[in-house]
């Protein structure tokens, strides 16, 4: 019904009818504008809802192997931030809508995790303004408490230790007596152990360059020049070297190891550019007893002789990728790197994850062969998950019962499928990768304590690889070797469930007076070891 047409039927004065008509027209126009505004907001809400669904699908759907776990962590940080921002935008738009036009769905929230019990608590008690009832005026009686907790943090707080040593003199013989200066890891140094620990953790665990630490200190009015920070790092690297050397000795006592390497840019001052160096990593096998150990070895190149020099006369099972530099280790016999005596060969273990990746790369072309291979390999990993908490003997029986038959079937299927593939095709190359390394790929299943893949050591290298985005390059070969020493100690502490900062602080306090004969007690193995 047109309200203006209805107005003509009313018995009103012409002037009043004009005023009412103008008012009605204004209300109609306002309603049309409101409808358009609501429609525009509805369209935007729909678009944001669609975008939110897209991000949630990426965030919570099955993870693609195209992204490594740590890379996914970096992207998920962005995804989570975007999801929260989109939800906030939708809530703002809905709050602006008239209450009768919007049905607000209840926002689902994940259960909040309890805050760690070891953190100190600062209590804030909030009492009502009056102890009398606001309704009847009678005295209130306490019936319980509503307790909520918020997590807070203080940035790095600088403070000064004052060491006061009174001096006493003997009036008779004029001898002056005073307490000796406490021994320090850097004699006569400005930095206390806590500051040294902060610098080392920030640089080598959080991958912050020294100039950023200089800026952080400057915000608190503390002048810490980069040259001073660099001096501390250099001296501590020398002090901690014996601990890293001892870890390497312990690692070589194991009968099976992981090995891998990653490129590191190194400054080449003569050319004004960087050259490629390598950080080699050697890790203990988690399926065998003993503390976990990871040792980094910085070298100027990728030659296999670096692995030979590190392993020395070590013999055992070595889990590696297909890099040719390791091949000399698996020859019939090899010469000792120092005295040239002949050593028994190492036994090669091949990484099943690398074989799996060859087939994963074929999924983009919807390859049925790749899908079948991935399903079969996935079944082998399911068996490993089943035996994760078993003893070595129990796991060996499980592998003999399930893994060996599954591997035999996989081998037969790969051979038959290979005959149907065109030479030099991508599928043929993926199959050949596994068939050529078959004894090394399947050797784990004959035991209960050998690993199925090289993922453990790759996971330890990955944070350092991402950290390179911050520090860009190693300044020199000595700097790279020093970083390898400190990374070795901090990473081993993490592997054994220790707080690297707490371990490092405790160790730096003890080192000045610690006897070398008890150096093993300082290693980051944890109390249980």
Short mmCIF file of C-alpha atoms in Angstrom, two decimals:
data_model
loop_
_atom_site.label_atom_id
_atom_site.label_comp_id
_atom_site.label_asym_id
_atom_site.label_seq_id
_atom_site.Cartn_x
_atom_site.Cartn_y
_atom_site.Cartn_z
CA UNK A 1 0.00 0.00 0.00
CA UNK A 2 1.24 3.45 -0.92
CA UNK A 3 1.04 5.65 2.22
CA UNK A 4 0.99 8.82 0.11
CA UNK A 5 -2.13 7.62 -1.76
CA UNK A 6 -3.79 6.85 1.57
CA UNK A 7 -2.99 10.37 2.72
CA UNK A 8 -5.24 11.86 0.02
CA UNK A 9 -8.23 10.10 1.59
CA UNK A 10 -7.73 11.87 4.90
CA UNK A 11 -9.56 15.10 5.70
CA UNK A 12 -6.56 17.33 6.43
CA UNK A 13 -5.71 20.93 5.90
CA UNK A 14 -3.60 21.42 2.75
CA UNK A 15 -0.64 22.73 4.74
CA UNK A 16 -0.77 19.81 7.20
CA UNK A 17 -1.17 17.34 4.37
CA UNK A 18 1.99 18.75 2.73
CA UNK A 19 4.00 18.43 5.95
CA UNK A 20 2.85 14.87 6.54
CA UNK A 21 3.55 13.93 2.92
CA UNK A 22 7.10 15.31 3.21
CA UNK A 23 7.63 13.38 6.47
CA UNK A 24 6.36 10.14 4.94
CA UNK A 25 8.56 10.61 1.87
CA UNK A 26 11.61 11.18 4.09
CA UNK A 27 10.85 8.02 6.07
CA UNK A 28 10.48 6.00 2.85
CA UNK A 29 13.82 7.28 1.53
CA UNK A 30 15.51 6.56 4.87
CA UNK A 31 14.11 3.02 4.85
CA UNK A 32 15.43 2.48 1.32
CA UNK A 33 18.88 3.72 2.35
CA UNK A 34 18.84 1.45 5.42
CA UNK A 35 17.84 -1.51 3.27
CA UNK A 36 20.70 -0.85 0.86
CA UNK A 37 23.14 -0.51 3.77
CA UNK A 38 21.93 -3.76 5.32
CA UNK A 39 22.18 -5.48 1.95
CA UNK A 40 25.75 -4.23 1.50
CA UNK A 41 26.70 -5.46 4.98
CA UNK A 42 25.04 -8.80 4.32
CA UNK A 43 27.08 -9.14 1.13
CA UNK A 44 30.28 -8.27 3.02
CA UNK A 45 29.44 -10.69 5.83
CA UNK A 46 28.84 -13.42 3.25
CA UNK A 47 32.18 -12.65 1.59
CA UNK A 48 34.00 -12.68 4.93
CA UNK A 49 32.26 -15.90 5.92
CA UNK A 50 33.39 -17.50 2.69
CA UNK A 51 36.94 -16.24 3.24
CA UNK A 52 36.83 -17.53 6.83
CA UNK A 53 35.74 -20.97 5.63
CA UNK A 54 38.63 -20.98 3.15
CA UNK A 55 41.20 -20.19 5.84
CA UNK A 56 39.75 -22.77 8.20
CA UNK A 57 39.88 -25.39 5.47
CA UNK A 58 43.57 -24.64 4.95
CA UNK A 59 44.24 -24.43 8.67
CA UNK A 60 42.46 -27.58 9.80
CA UNK A 61 42.42 -29.85 6.75
CA UNK A 62 44.91 -32.65 6.08
CA UNK A 63 48.42 -31.23 5.89
CA UNK A 64 50.19 -31.38 2.55
CA UNK A 65 53.69 -32.80 2.38
CA UNK A 66 54.52 -29.87 0.15
CA UNK A 67 55.10 -27.93 3.38
CA UNK A 68 57.48 -29.13 6.05
CA UNK A 69 56.16 -29.10 9.65
CA UNK A 70 58.09 -26.00 10.65
CA UNK A 71 57.12 -24.18 7.45
CA UNK A 72 53.47 -25.00 8.23
CA UNK A 73 53.97 -23.47 11.69
CA UNK A 74 55.08 -20.22 10.05
CA UNK A 75 52.07 -20.17 7.71
CA UNK A 76 49.63 -21.27 10.42
CA UNK A 77 50.64 -18.22 12.46
CA UNK A 78 49.40 -16.07 9.58
CA UNK A 79 46.30 -18.21 9.05
CA UNK A 80 45.31 -18.01 12.71
CA UNK A 81 45.85 -14.25 12.75
CA UNK A 82 43.73 -13.81 9.61
CA UNK A 83 40.96 -16.03 10.97
CA UNK A 84 40.76 -14.01 14.19
CA UNK A 85 40.75 -10.72 12.26
CA UNK A 86 37.96 -11.90 9.94
CA UNK A 87 35.86 -13.10 12.88
CA UNK A 88 36.32 -9.72 14.57
CA UNK A 89 35.21 -7.91 11.38
CA UNK A 90 32.11 -10.08 11.12
CA UNK A 91 31.24 -9.44 14.77
CA UNK A 92 31.61 -5.69 14.25
CA UNK A 93 29.33 -5.77 11.21
CA UNK A 94 26.74 -7.85 13.08
CA UNK A 95 26.85 -5.52 16.07
CA UNK A 96 26.01 -2.60 13.75
CA UNK A 97 22.95 -4.41 12.40
CA UNK A 98 19.50 -3.90 13.93
CA UNK A 99 18.84 -6.65 16.50
CA UNK A 100 15.75 -7.94 14.70
CA UNK A 101 17.52 -8.42 11.37
CA UNK A 102 20.49 -10.56 12.45
CA UNK A 103 20.61 -13.99 14.03
CA UNK A 104 23.96 -14.12 15.81
CA UNK A 105 25.39 -17.62 15.95
CA UNK A 106 27.20 -18.51 19.14
CA UNK A 107 30.92 -18.25 18.55
CA UNK A 108 32.65 -21.55 19.14
CA UNK A 109 35.75 -21.31 21.28
CA UNK A 110 38.36 -23.93 21.92
CA UNK A 111 38.80 -24.90 25.54
CA UNK A 112 41.43 -22.75 27.22
CA UNK A 113 44.47 -24.69 28.30
CA UNK A 114 45.32 -24.38 32.02
CA UNK A 115 48.24 -22.11 32.73
CA UNK A 116 51.42 -23.87 33.90
CA UNK A 117 51.29 -24.47 37.67
CA UNK A 118 54.98 -23.61 38.18
CA UNK A 119 54.48 -19.96 37.22
CA UNK A 120 54.26 -17.52 40.14
CA UNK A 121 50.81 -16.13 40.86
CA UNK A 122 50.07 -12.50 41.72
CA UNK A 123 46.63 -12.30 43.32
CA UNK A 124 44.29 -9.36 42.75
CA UNK A 125 41.21 -9.46 45.00
CA UNK A 126 38.15 -7.58 43.76
CA UNK A 127 35.59 -6.96 46.54
CA UNK A 128 32.14 -5.43 46.00
CA UNK A 129 31.86 -1.74 46.78
CA UNK A 130 29.44 -2.51 49.62
CA UNK A 131 29.00 -5.51 51.95
CA UNK A 132 25.24 -4.91 52.01
CA UNK A 133 22.70 -6.37 49.62
CA UNK A 134 21.70 -3.92 46.92
CA UNK A 135 18.11 -5.22 47.01
CA UNK A 136 17.18 -5.51 50.70
CA UNK A 137 20.14 -3.90 52.48
CA UNK A 138 21.09 -6.94 54.59
CA UNK A 139 24.68 -8.09 55.14
CA UNK A 140 26.20 -10.24 52.39
CA UNK A 141 27.60 -13.71 53.11
CA UNK A 142 30.50 -15.18 51.11
CA UNK A 143 29.41 -18.35 49.29
CA UNK A 144 32.37 -18.93 46.97
CA UNK A 145 34.86 -17.36 44.60
CA UNK A 146 35.01 -16.82 40.87
CA UNK A 147 38.66 -17.19 39.84
CA UNK A 148 40.04 -16.29 36.40
CA UNK A 149 43.69 -16.24 35.36
CA UNK A 150 45.54 -14.13 32.80
CA UNK A 151 49.07 -14.76 31.55
CA UNK A 152 51.49 -11.82 31.69
CA UNK A 153 55.18 -11.31 30.93
CA UNK A 154 57.95 -8.85 31.74
CA UNK A 155 60.45 -8.07 28.97
CA UNK A 156 64.14 -8.67 29.62
CA UNK A 157 64.90 -6.72 32.79
CA UNK A 158 68.45 -5.54 33.36
CA UNK A 159 69.85 -5.16 36.87
CA UNK A 160 73.26 -4.95 38.50
CA UNK A 161 75.03 -7.28 40.92
CA UNK A 162 77.26 -5.37 43.36
CA UNK A 163 80.04 -7.49 44.82
CA UNK A 164 81.32 -5.81 47.98
CA UNK A 165 84.45 -7.30 49.55
CA UNK A 166 85.42 -5.58 52.78
CA UNK A 167 89.16 -5.31 53.33
CA UNK A 168 90.54 -5.99 56.82
CA UNK A 169 94.01 -5.17 58.13
CA UNK A 170 96.06 -6.51 61.03
CA UNK A 171 97.40 -3.67 63.20
CA UNK A 172 100.24 -5.84 64.37
CA UNK A 173 101.76 -7.07 61.07
CA UNK A 174 99.87 -4.75 58.71
CA UNK A 175 98.53 -7.70 56.66
CA UNK A 176 95.48 -6.86 54.55
CA UNK A 177 92.85 -9.60 54.24
CA UNK A 178 89.82 -9.75 51.95
CA UNK A 179 87.58 -12.36 50.37
CA UNK A 180 88.84 -13.62 46.99
CA UNK A 181 87.11 -12.53 43.81
CA UNK A 182 84.53 -15.18 42.86
CA UNK A 183 85.67 -17.13 39.77
CA UNK A 184 83.81 -16.25 36.56
CA UNK A 185 83.50 -17.88 33.17
CA UNK A 186 84.89 -14.65 31.66
CA UNK A 187 87.43 -13.26 34.09
CA UNK A 188 86.99 -9.56 34.83
CA UNK A 189 84.02 -9.38 32.49
CA UNK A 190 81.12 -6.98 32.77
CA UNK A 191 78.44 -9.61 32.18
CA UNK A 192 76.96 -11.84 34.86
CA UNK A 193 75.96 -15.39 34.01
CA UNK A 194 72.32 -14.42 33.47
CA UNK A 195 73.23 -11.81 30.85
CA UNK A 196 75.60 -14.20 29.07
CA UNK A 197 72.84 -16.80 28.96
CA UNK A 198 70.36 -14.28 27.55
CA UNK A 199 72.78 -13.33 24.77
CA UNK A 200 73.55 -16.94 23.83
CA UNK A 201 69.93 -18.11 23.87
CA UNK A 202 68.76 -15.07 21.90
CA UNK A 203 71.45 -15.46 19.25
CA UNK A 204 71.60 -19.23 18.81
CA UNK A 205 68.14 -20.45 19.83
CA UNK A 206 65.94 -17.49 18.90
CA UNK A 207 68.22 -16.53 15.94
CA UNK A 208 68.39 -12.82 16.82
CA UNK A 209 71.42 -11.02 15.37
CA UNK A 210 73.59 -9.15 17.87
CA UNK A 211 72.53 -5.75 16.55
CA UNK A 212 68.95 -6.52 17.63
CA UNK A 213 70.14 -7.43 21.13
CA UNK A 214 72.02 -4.12 21.14
CA UNK A 215 68.76 -2.32 20.31
CA UNK A 216 66.78 -4.22 22.96
CA UNK A 217 69.30 -3.23 25.64
CA UNK A 218 69.35 0.38 24.44
CA UNK A 219 65.58 0.68 25.02
CA UNK A 220 66.32 0.12 28.72
CA UNK A 221 69.14 2.65 28.71
CA UNK A 222 71.84 -0.06 28.73
CA UNK A 223 74.72 0.34 26.29
CA UNK A 224 75.89 -3.05 24.98
CA UNK A 225 77.95 -2.55 21.86
CA UNK A 226 78.00 -5.25 19.22
CA UNK A 227 81.74 -5.60 19.65
CA UNK A 228 81.26 -6.36 23.35
CA UNK A 229 78.50 -8.87 22.64
CA UNK A 230 80.64 -10.51 19.95
CA UNK A 231 83.56 -10.75 22.40
CA UNK A 232 81.37 -12.62 24.91
CA UNK A 233 80.08 -15.00 22.26
CA UNK A 234 83.59 -15.75 21.04
CA UNK A 235 84.94 -16.45 24.52
CA UNK A 236 81.99 -18.62 25.50
CA UNK A 237 82.37 -20.64 22.32
CA UNK A 238 85.90 -21.54 23.40
CA UNK A 239 84.78 -22.33 26.95
CA UNK A 240 81.98 -24.63 25.75
CA UNK A 241 84.04 -26.43 23.08
CA UNK A 242 85.14 -29.30 25.40
CA UNK A 243 81.48 -30.10 26.18
CA UNK A 244 80.62 -30.35 22.49
CA UNK A 245 83.68 -32.50 21.86
CA UNK A 246 82.61 -34.82 24.63
CA UNK A 247 79.10 -35.06 23.17
CA UNK A 248 80.62 -36.07 19.83
CA UNK A 249 82.65 -38.78 21.60
CA UNK A 250 79.50 -40.15 23.27
CA UNK A 251 77.66 -40.08 19.95
CA UNK A 252 80.33 -42.21 18.28
CA UNK A 253 79.79 -44.90 20.90
CA UNK A 254 76.33 -45.62 19.45
CA UNK A 255 75.79 -48.45 16.98
CA UNK A 256 73.42 -46.53 14.70
CA UNK A 257 73.25 -42.85 13.74
CA UNK A 258 71.38 -40.38 11.55
CA UNK A 259 73.31 -37.98 9.31
CA UNK A 260 72.29 -35.05 7.12
CA UNK A 261 73.64 -31.70 5.97
CA UNK A 262 72.30 -28.26 5.04
CA UNK A 263 73.96 -25.39 3.13
CA UNK A 264 74.94 -22.23 5.02
CA UNK A 265 76.06 -19.02 3.28
CA UNK A 266 79.48 -17.89 4.52
CA UNK A 267 80.91 -14.45 3.96
CA UNK A 268 83.75 -14.40 1.45
CA UNK A 269 85.51 -11.07 2.19
CA UNK A 270 87.92 -11.28 -0.74
CA UNK A 271 85.10 -11.32 -3.26
CA UNK A 272 82.56 -9.22 -1.37
CA UNK A 273 80.05 -12.06 -1.69
CA UNK A 274 79.11 -15.22 0.13
CA UNK A 275 80.18 -18.76 -0.58
CA UNK A 276 78.42 -22.00 0.28
CA UNK A 277 79.48 -23.86 3.43
CA UNK A 278 77.66 -26.75 5.08
CA UNK A 279 76.35 -27.59 8.51
CA UNK A 280 76.54 -31.36 8.96
CA UNK A 281 74.33 -32.97 11.59
CA UNK A 282 74.74 -36.34 13.31
CA UNK A 283 72.03 -37.61 15.62
CA UNK A 284 71.53 -40.58 17.89
CA UNK A 285 68.84 -43.17 17.21
CA UNK A 286 65.78 -42.67 19.42
CA UNK A 287 64.89 -46.37 19.26
CA UNK A 288 68.04 -47.30 21.14
CA UNK A 289 68.62 -46.71 24.89
CA UNK A 290 70.60 -43.77 26.21
CA UNK A 291 70.29 -39.98 26.20
CA UNK A 292 69.51 -38.28 22.93
CA UNK A 293 72.40 -36.50 21.23
CA UNK A 294 72.62 -34.17 18.23
CA UNK A 295 76.04 -32.92 17.10
CA UNK A 296 76.54 -30.22 14.45
CA UNK A 297 79.78 -30.02 12.47
CA UNK A 298 80.44 -26.90 10.38
CA UNK A 299 82.59 -27.47 7.30
CA UNK A 300 83.57 -25.38 4.30
CA UNK A 301 82.21 -27.93 1.80
CA UNK A 302 79.99 -30.92 1.16
CA UNK A 303 82.68 -33.47 0.37
CA UNK A 304 82.20 -36.92 1.84
CA UNK A 305 85.63 -36.68 3.49
CA UNK A 306 84.06 -34.36 6.09
CA UNK A 307 81.76 -37.17 7.21
CA UNK A 308 84.72 -39.56 7.29
CA UNK A 309 86.75 -37.14 9.40
CA UNK A 310 83.93 -36.68 11.90
CA UNK A 311 83.04 -40.36 12.24
CA UNK A 312 86.74 -41.37 12.47
CA UNK A 313 86.82 -45.13 13.12
CA UNK A 314 83.10 -45.41 13.87
CA UNK A 315 81.32 -48.53 12.61
CA UNK A 316 77.60 -49.19 12.60
CA UNK A 317 74.36 -48.42 10.80
CA UNK A 318 74.16 -44.94 9.26
CA UNK A 319 70.79 -43.50 8.15
CA UNK A 320 71.32 -41.04 5.27
CA UNK A 321 69.68 -39.71 2.14
CA UNK A 322 70.92 -40.56 -1.36
CA UNK A 323 73.72 -37.96 -1.41
CA UNK A 324 76.81 -39.43 -3.06
CA UNK A 325 79.17 -38.02 -0.44
CA UNK A 326 78.25 -40.82 1.93
CA UNK A 327 78.94 -43.60 -0.58
CA UNK A 328 82.61 -43.94 0.39
CA UNK A 329 81.50 -44.86 3.92
CA UNK A 330 79.64 -47.89 2.56
CA UNK A 331 82.45 -49.24 0.36
CA UNK A 332 84.06 -52.63 0.97
CA UNK A 333 86.71 -51.02 3.18
CA UNK A 334 87.90 -47.48 3.83
CA UNK A 335 91.06 -45.89 5.18
CA UNK A 336 91.17 -44.26 8.60
CA UNK A 337 91.32 -40.48 8.06
CA UNK A 338 94.44 -40.13 10.22
CA UNK A 339 96.55 -43.29 10.23
CA UNK A 340 95.30 -44.88 6.98
CA UNK A 341 94.52 -48.24 8.56
CA UNK A 342 91.64 -50.11 6.95
CA UNK A 343 88.25 -49.91 8.64
CA UNK A 344 85.22 -52.12 8.30
CA UNK A 345 82.47 -50.49 6.21
CA UNK A 346 79.47 -48.75 7.67
CA UNK A 347 76.08 -50.26 6.89
CA UNK A 348 73.71 -48.03 4.95
CA UNK A 349 70.15 -47.31 6.04
CA UNK A 350 67.98 -45.52 3.47
CA UNK A 351 65.21 -43.09 4.34
CA UNK A 352 61.71 -44.29 3.46
CA UNK A 353 60.41 -40.71 3.64
CA UNK A 354 62.66 -39.76 0.71
CA UNK A 355 61.29 -42.68 -1.29
CA UNK A 356 57.76 -41.62 -0.39
CA UNK A 357 58.39 -38.05 -1.59
CA UNK A 358 59.21 -39.31 -5.07
CA UNK A 359 55.67 -40.68 -5.34
CA UNK A 360 54.10 -37.72 -3.58
CA UNK A 361 55.47 -35.43 -6.28
CA UNK A 362 53.44 -37.44 -8.83
CA UNK A 363 50.10 -36.79 -7.15
CA UNK A 364 49.66 -33.52 -9.03
CA UNK A 365 49.21 -35.56 -12.20
CA UNK A 366 46.60 -37.81 -10.52
CA UNK A 367 48.87 -40.82 -10.89
CA UNK A 368 47.15 -44.03 -9.73
CA UNK A 369 50.57 -45.62 -9.28
CA UNK A 370 51.57 -42.84 -6.89
CA UNK A 371 48.33 -43.22 -4.93
CA UNK A 372 48.83 -46.96 -4.60
CA UNK A 373 52.48 -46.53 -3.53
CA UNK A 374 51.56 -43.93 -0.91
CA UNK A 375 48.88 -46.21 0.54
CA UNK A 376 51.34 -49.09 0.83
CA UNK A 377 54.03 -46.91 2.41
CA UNK A 378 51.44 -45.42 4.74
CA UNK A 379 50.64 -48.93 5.98
CA UNK A 380 54.32 -49.37 6.91
CA UNK A 381 54.25 -46.16 8.94
CA UNK A 382 51.06 -47.32 10.65
CA UNK A 383 52.94 -50.40 11.83
CA UNK A 384 55.71 -48.16 13.19
CA UNK A 385 53.13 -46.10 15.07
CA UNK A 386 51.73 -49.30 16.56
CA UNK A 387 55.16 -50.30 17.84
CA UNK A 388 56.30 -46.87 19.01
CA UNK A 389 56.00 -47.65 22.73
CA UNK A 390 57.10 -51.29 22.53
CA UNK A 391 60.39 -52.74 23.69
CA UNK A 392 63.07 -53.54 21.10
CA UNK A 393 62.25 -57.25 21.16
CA UNK A 394 58.51 -56.62 20.87
CA UNK A 395 59.03 -54.20 17.99
CA UNK A 396 61.25 -56.71 16.18
CA UNK A 397 58.52 -59.36 16.44
CA UNK A 398 55.92 -56.85 15.20
CA UNK A 399 58.07 -55.91 12.20
CA UNK A 400 58.75 -59.56 11.38
CA UNK A 401 55.03 -60.30 11.51
CA UNK A 402 53.74 -57.25 9.62
CA UNK A 403 56.47 -55.03 8.11
CA UNK A 404 58.51 -57.68 6.30
CA UNK A 405 55.50 -59.21 4.49
CA UNK A 406 54.25 -55.71 3.56
CA UNK A 407 57.68 -54.80 2.21
CA UNK A 408 57.82 -58.01 0.17
CA UNK A 409 54.43 -57.23 -1.36
CA UNK A 410 55.52 -53.64 -2.07
CA UNK A 411 58.69 -54.85 -3.77
CA UNK A 412 56.79 -57.30 -5.99
CA UNK A 413 54.25 -54.64 -6.92
CA UNK A 414 57.02 -52.10 -7.75
CA UNK A 415 58.80 -54.59 -10.01
CA UNK A 416 55.62 -55.51 -11.89
CA UNK A 417 54.55 -51.90 -12.24
CA UNK A 418 57.98 -50.85 -13.45
CA UNK A 419 57.66 -53.17 -16.47
CA UNK A 420 54.59 -51.22 -17.58
CA UNK A 421 56.20 -47.77 -17.34
CA UNK A 422 57.86 -45.90 -20.18
CA UNK A 423 61.61 -45.51 -19.74
CA UNK A 424 62.73 -42.21 -18.18
CA UNK A 425 59.18 -41.30 -17.20
CA UNK A 426 58.64 -39.61 -13.82
CA UNK A 427 56.87 -42.68 -12.49
CA UNK A 428 59.67 -44.97 -13.65
CA UNK A 429 62.23 -42.75 -11.93
CA UNK A 430 60.25 -42.78 -8.68
CA UNK A 431 60.07 -46.59 -8.76
CA UNK A 432 63.76 -46.91 -9.67
CA UNK A 433 64.74 -44.75 -6.69
CA UNK A 434 63.22 -47.32 -4.33
CA UNK A 435 64.28 -50.46 -6.19
CA UNK A 436 67.94 -49.40 -6.46
CA UNK A 437 68.12 -48.79 -2.70
CA UNK A 438 65.84 -51.63 -1.65
CA UNK A 439 68.24 -53.46 0.73
CA UNK A 440 69.03 -50.20 2.54
CA UNK A 441 65.34 -49.20 2.64
CA UNK A 442 64.18 -52.48 4.18
CA UNK A 443 67.08 -53.23 6.53
CA UNK A 444 65.28 -51.58 9.45
CA UNK A 445 62.48 -54.17 9.39
CA UNK A 446 64.92 -56.97 10.22
CA UNK A 447 65.57 -55.41 13.64
CA UNK A 448 63.69 -53.80 16.47
CA UNK A 449 65.94 -50.80 17.01
CA UNK A 450 66.78 -49.29 13.62
CA UNK A 451 64.84 -46.25 12.29
CA UNK A 452 62.54 -46.26 9.27
CA UNK A 453 63.56 -42.78 8.05
CA UNK A 454 65.84 -39.81 8.60
CA UNK A 455 63.14 -37.45 9.88
CA UNK A 456 64.61 -37.01 13.40
CA UNK A 457 67.80 -35.33 12.21
CA UNK A 458 65.97 -33.35 9.51
CA UNK A 459 63.67 -31.96 12.21
CA UNK A 460 66.70 -30.79 14.19
CA UNK A 461 68.24 -29.06 11.17
CA UNK A 462 65.03 -27.32 10.09
CA UNK A 463 64.91 -24.60 12.81
CA UNK A 464 68.47 -23.61 11.94
CA UNK A 465 67.57 -23.48 8.25
CA UNK A 466 64.71 -21.08 9.01
CA UNK A 467 66.95 -19.11 11.36
CA UNK A 468 69.20 -18.34 8.40
CA UNK A 469 66.53 -15.90 7.24
CA UNK A 470 67.46 -13.75 10.25
CA UNK A 471 71.25 -13.97 10.40
CA UNK A 472 71.65 -14.39 6.60
CA UNK A 473 75.18 -15.80 6.62
CA UNK A 474 78.09 -16.96 8.76
CA UNK A 475 80.77 -14.31 9.05
CA UNK A 476 83.66 -16.76 8.86
CA UNK A 477 84.49 -20.46 9.09
CA UNK A 478 85.46 -19.96 12.73
CA UNK A 479 82.10 -18.29 13.41
CA UNK A 480 80.30 -21.21 11.79
CA UNK A 481 82.25 -23.72 13.88
CA UNK A 482 81.50 -21.76 17.04
CA UNK A 483 77.79 -21.68 16.18
CA UNK A 484 77.89 -25.45 15.60
CA UNK A 485 79.35 -25.98 19.09
CA UNK A 486 76.66 -23.93 20.81
CA UNK A 487 73.83 -25.32 18.67
CA UNK A 488 75.04 -28.82 19.57
CA UNK A 489 74.70 -28.16 23.29
CA UNK A 490 71.40 -26.28 23.17
CA UNK A 491 69.74 -28.72 20.76
CA UNK A 492 70.85 -31.72 22.83
CA UNK A 493 69.42 -30.08 25.94
CA UNK A 494 66.07 -29.66 24.18
CA UNK A 495 66.10 -33.28 22.98
CA UNK A 496 66.47 -34.45 26.56
CA UNK A 497 63.61 -32.34 27.88
CA UNK A 498 65.78 -29.68 29.52
CA UNK A 499 65.25 -25.94 29.45
CA UNK A 500 68.29 -24.85 27.38
CA UNK A 501 68.51 -21.49 29.16
CA UNK A 502 68.39 -23.06 32.62
CA UNK A 503 70.97 -25.69 31.65
CA UNK A 504 73.31 -23.11 30.11
CA UNK A 505 73.10 -20.77 33.10
CA UNK A 506 73.81 -23.58 35.54
CA UNK A 507 76.72 -24.81 33.41
CA UNK A 508 78.30 -21.37 33.05
CA UNK A 509 78.14 -20.94 36.82
CA UNK A 510 79.88 -24.28 37.44
CA UNK A 511 82.48 -24.29 34.65
CA UNK A 512 85.12 -21.98 36.23
CA UNK A 513 85.78 -24.44 39.10
CA UNK A 514 84.61 -27.71 37.58
CA UNK A 515 87.22 -30.51 37.26
CA UNK A 516 87.74 -31.86 33.76
CA UNK A 517 87.55 -35.42 35.09
CA UNK A 518 83.84 -34.87 35.83
CA UNK A 519 82.94 -33.15 32.56
CA UNK A 520 80.26 -35.75 31.74
CA UNK A 521 78.20 -34.48 34.69
CA UNK A 522 77.78 -31.14 32.91
CA UNK A 523 76.48 -32.61 29.65
CA UNK A 524 72.82 -31.79 28.86
CA UNK A 525 71.51 -35.30 29.44
CA UNK A 526 69.10 -34.68 32.33
CA UNK A 527 69.06 -36.22 35.80
CA UNK A 528 67.70 -39.57 34.62
CA UNK A 529 70.93 -40.23 32.68
#
